[in-house]
XYZ file of N, CA and C in Angstrom:
318
model
N -10.217 6.326 22.103
C -9.898 7.736 22.125
C -9.635 8.234 20.711
N -9.655 9.522 20.572
C -9.456 10.140 19.256
C -8.043 9.890 18.730
N -7.074 9.931 19.630
C -5.685 9.688 19.237
C -5.505 8.255 18.746
N -6.129 7.312 19.416
C -6.039 5.905 19.003
C -6.704 5.709 17.647
N -7.831 6.404 17.419
C -8.511 6.316 16.129
C -7.625 6.837 15.005
N -6.942 7.957 15.258
C -6.050 8.523 14.249
C -4.884 7.586 13.970
N -4.350 6.976 15.037
C -3.234 6.049 14.861
C -3.664 4.847 14.029
N -4.843 4.328 14.288
C -5.353 3.196 13.519
C -5.556 3.606 12.062
N -6.048 4.807 11.858
C -6.258 5.302 10.503
C -4.934 5.422 9.756
N -3.929 5.955 10.431
C -2.611 6.109 9.801
C -2.052 4.743 9.434
N -2.189 3.756 10.319
C -1.703 2.406 10.012
C -2.454 1.835 8.816
N -3.751 2.039 8.768
C -4.555 1.552 7.649
C -4.190 2.232 6.350
N -3.900 3.508 6.416
C -3.528 4.258 5.218
C -2.167 3.790 4.704
N -1.271 3.386 5.604
C 0.047 2.906 5.164
C -0.096 1.655 4.320
N -0.942 0.707 4.759
C -1.091 -0.518 3.966
C -1.770 -0.215 2.635
N -2.708 0.723 2.631
C -3.346 1.128 1.387
C -2.324 1.789 0.465
N -1.485 2.629 1.037
C -0.450 3.301 0.257
C 0.508 2.283 -0.353
N 0.893 1.268 0.416
C 1.787 0.239 -0.098
C 1.135 -0.513 -1.250
N -0.150 -0.826 -1.117
C -0.867 -1.530 -2.182
C -0.944 -0.678 -3.437
N -1.237 0.600 -3.270
C -1.309 1.493 -4.418
C 0.039 1.632 -5.108
N 1.114 1.646 -4.345
C 2.454 1.712 -4.940
C 2.721 0.482 -5.800
N 2.282 -0.677 -5.305
C 2.475 -1.900 -6.085
C 1.682 -1.832 -7.386
N 0.442 -1.374 -7.304
C -0.385 -1.258 -8.502
C 0.234 -0.261 -9.470
N 0.689 0.872 -8.949
C 1.331 1.876 -9.798
C 2.557 1.304 -10.497
N 3.362 0.567 -9.750
C 4.573 0.001 -10.331
C 4.231 -0.982 -11.450
N 3.229 -1.820 -11.221
C 2.817 -2.773 -12.247
C 2.280 -2.050 -13.479
N 1.452 -1.044 -13.263
C 0.879 -0.311 -14.394
C 1.959 0.470 -15.137
N 2.912 1.018 -14.407
C 3.995 1.747 -15.056
C 4.816 0.807 -15.927
N 5.085 -0.390 -15.418
C 5.849 -1.359 -16.200
C 5.076 -1.750 -17.465
N 3.787 -2.001 -17.321
C 2.961 -2.336 -18.488
C 2.949 -1.191 -19.496
N 2.817 0.021 -19.004
C 2.760 1.188 -19.872
C 4.069 1.343 -20.651
N 5.180 1.190 -19.952
C 6.479 1.326 -20.613
C 6.693 0.222 -21.642
N 6.225 -0.987 -21.324
C 6.346 -2.071 -22.297
C 5.535 -1.773 -23.553
N 4.358 -1.192 -23.368
C 3.521 -0.849 -24.513
C 4.179 0.222 -25.373
N 4.871 1.120 -24.742
C 5.565 2.169 -25.489
C 6.821 1.638 -26.162
N 7.245 0.457 -25.752
C 8.431 -0.136 -26.351
C 9.725 0.467 -25.842
N 9.664 1.114 -24.697
C 10.870 1.719 -24.137
C 11.593 0.691 -23.279
N 12.900 0.676 -23.374
C 13.714 -0.182 -22.522
C 14.125 0.627 -21.306
N 13.954 0.026 -20.140
C 14.371 0.707 -18.913
C 15.418 -0.141 -18.220
N 16.330 0.513 -17.598
C 17.366 -0.209 -16.864
C 16.961 -0.306 -15.405
N 17.619 -1.170 -14.694
C 17.348 -1.317 -13.260
C 17.656 -0.015 -12.530
N 18.651 0.720 -13.003
C 19.002 1.995 -12.360
C 17.862 3.005 -12.498
N 17.236 3.049 -13.673
C 16.116 3.971 -13.861
C 14.952 3.591 -12.966
N 14.671 2.299 -12.847
C 13.582 1.839 -11.998
C 13.856 2.177 -10.534
N 15.090 1.975 -10.109
C 15.455 2.303 -8.733
C 15.347 3.800 -8.487
N 15.770 4.601 -9.460
C 15.694 6.047 -9.342
C 14.250 6.513 -9.224
N 13.342 5.908 -9.965
C 11.925 6.275 -9.886
C 11.393 6.013 -8.490
N 11.803 4.893 -7.880
C 11.379 4.582 -6.521
C 11.908 5.595 -5.525
N 13.142 6.033 -5.693
C 13.724 7.030 -4.795
C 13.013 8.369 -4.911
N 12.595 8.732 -6.111
C 11.910 10.004 -6.301
C 10.580 10.012 -5.564
N 9.870 8.907 -5.549
C 8.606 8.840 -4.830
C 8.843 9.056 -3.336
N 9.877 8.419 -2.781
C 10.139 8.545 -1.358
C 10.638 9.943 -0.988
N 11.271 10.635 -1.901
C 11.798 11.964 -1.618
C 10.680 12.971 -1.367
N 9.478 12.709 -1.884
C 8.366 13.644 -1.728
C 7.545 13.391 -0.474
N 7.871 12.364 0.284
C 7.091 12.036 1.467
C 7.427 12.997 2.609
N 6.408 13.309 3.436
C 6.652 14.175 4.594
C 7.637 13.519 5.560
N 8.490 14.331 6.171
C 9.529 13.777 7.034
C 9.177 13.852 8.512
N 8.606 14.938 8.983
C 8.315 15.050 10.407
C 6.997 14.359 10.747
N 6.834 14.019 12.015
C 5.606 13.359 12.457
C 4.399 14.264 12.220
N 4.557 15.549 12.486
C 3.460 16.493 12.279
C 3.059 16.541 10.802
N 4.042 16.582 9.919
C 3.762 16.614 8.478
C 3.112 15.310 8.029
N 3.574 14.177 8.577
C 2.960 12.887 8.225
C 1.509 12.834 8.698
N 1.242 13.362 9.888
C -0.134 13.382 10.395
C -1.034 14.249 9.527
N -0.541 15.422 9.131
C -1.325 16.293 8.251
C -1.594 15.607 6.911
N -0.562 14.951 6.386
C -0.716 14.237 5.116
C -1.738 13.112 5.262
N -1.726 12.421 6.395
C -2.682 11.332 6.631
C -4.108 11.866 6.680
N -4.292 13.009 7.298
C -5.627 13.617 7.373
C -6.093 14.033 5.987
N -5.197 14.639 5.189
C -5.554 15.005 3.809
C -5.930 13.771 3.004
N -5.147 12.699 3.165
C -5.413 11.468 2.428
C -6.726 10.828 2.873
N -7.038 10.930 4.154
C -8.308 10.392 4.648
C -9.474 11.112 3.969
N -9.404 12.431 3.896
C -10.471 13.202 3.248
C -10.568 12.839 1.770
N -9.417 12.729 1.125
C -9.390 12.374 -0.298
C -9.959 10.968 -0.515
N -9.562 10.039 0.336
C -10.035 8.664 0.232
C -11.550 8.592 0.414
N -12.078 9.366 1.345
C -13.528 9.409 1.564
C -14.239 9.917 0.313
N -13.676 10.931 -0.329
C -14.267 11.446 -1.565
C -14.238 10.395 -2.669
N -13.182 9.638 -2.720
C -13.074 8.584 -3.730
C -14.124 7.516 -3.495
N -14.294 7.119 -2.243
C -15.244 6.051 -1.920
C -16.677 6.385 -2.305
N -17.051 7.653 -2.257
C -18.435 8.019 -2.582
C -18.614 8.415 -4.043
N -17.532 8.446 -4.816
C -17.629 8.812 -6.231
C -18.397 7.732 -6.990
N -19.361 8.118 -7.834
C -20.184 7.136 -8.556
C -19.381 6.164 -9.426
N -18.352 6.642 -10.102
C -17.549 5.762 -10.952
C -16.830 4.705 -10.105
N -16.323 5.109 -8.960
C -15.632 4.169 -8.075
C -16.614 3.153 -7.511
N -17.792 3.600 -7.142
C -18.787 2.680 -6.602
C -19.240 1.678 -7.653
N -19.320 2.098 -8.905
C -19.774 1.215 -9.971
C -18.729 0.143 -10.291
N -17.458 0.531 -10.369
C -16.399 -0.418 -10.704
C -15.071 0.103 -10.153
N -14.744 -0.242 -8.921
C -13.546 0.313 -8.275
C -12.243 0.022 -9.020
N -12.037 -1.217 -9.438
C -10.764 -1.551 -10.092
C -10.607 -0.845 -11.427
N -11.664 -0.771 -12.196
C -11.589 -0.068 -13.483
C -11.317 1.423 -13.267
N -11.894 1.985 -12.236
C -11.690 3.406 -11.933
C -10.244 3.663 -11.531
N -9.683 2.797 -10.692
C -8.288 2.946 -10.275
C -7.365 2.772 -11.474
N -7.644 1.765 -12.288
C -6.828 1.503 -13.481
C -6.851 2.713 -14.413
N -8.033 3.292 -14.627
C -8.160 4.451 -15.509
C -7.410 5.653 -14.940
N -7.537 5.873 -13.643
C -6.833 6.988 -12.996
C -5.324 6.841 -13.166
N -4.813 5.640 -12.898
C -3.381 5.423 -13.024
C -2.916 5.571 -14.471
N -3.709 5.080 -15.396
C -3.375 5.217 -16.813
C -3.298 6.691 -17.206
N -4.277 7.466 -16.770
C -4.280 8.905 -17.065
C -3.091 9.601 -16.414
N -2.782 9.229 -15.182
C -1.677 9.850 -14.458
C -0.343 9.535 -15.127
N -0.147 8.268 -15.499
C 1.103 7.883 -16.156
C 1.259 8.565 -17.507
N 0.173 8.658 -18.262
C 0.229 9.327 -19.560
C 0.573 10.800 -19.391
N -0.012 11.431 -18.371
C 0.273 12.833 -18.093
C 1.730 13.040 -17.709
N 2.242 12.154 -16.850
C 3.640 12.256 -16.430
C 4.579 12.019 -17.602
N 4.228 11.077 -18.466
C 5.077 10.787 -19.622
C 5.134 11.987 -20.561
N 4.008 12.657 -20.764
C 4.010 13.822 -21.653
C 4.753 15.004 -21.026
N 4.734 15.108 -19.704
C 5.477 16.169 -19.033
C 6.984 15.929 -19.117
N 7.383 14.661 -19.093
C 8.815 14.318 -19.131
C 9.393 14.406 -20.542
N 8.553 14.431 -21.554
C 9.052 14.495 -22.934
C 9.152 15.884 -23.442
């Protein structure tokens, strides 16, 4: 059924989201080390809390977010750069995103 398909998609997106969070955390740590900045455990914990604060809270909002992410993920999968080298594309995206966030925070 359509509802079962959506539920399976949401479960699949959760594991993908968890994997992306791990990659982001690793890249953020590498980026900060390259900048030579010292971070405390409190700052790292605070960064994790900020990510969770932006997540949708109601089931309806989570479903809408899952549908948006599905469309976005489909666009990523067909992008020529991603098809040519997925890991390099993800690494470059995260690097650009972290650099942008760092310049906004300064």
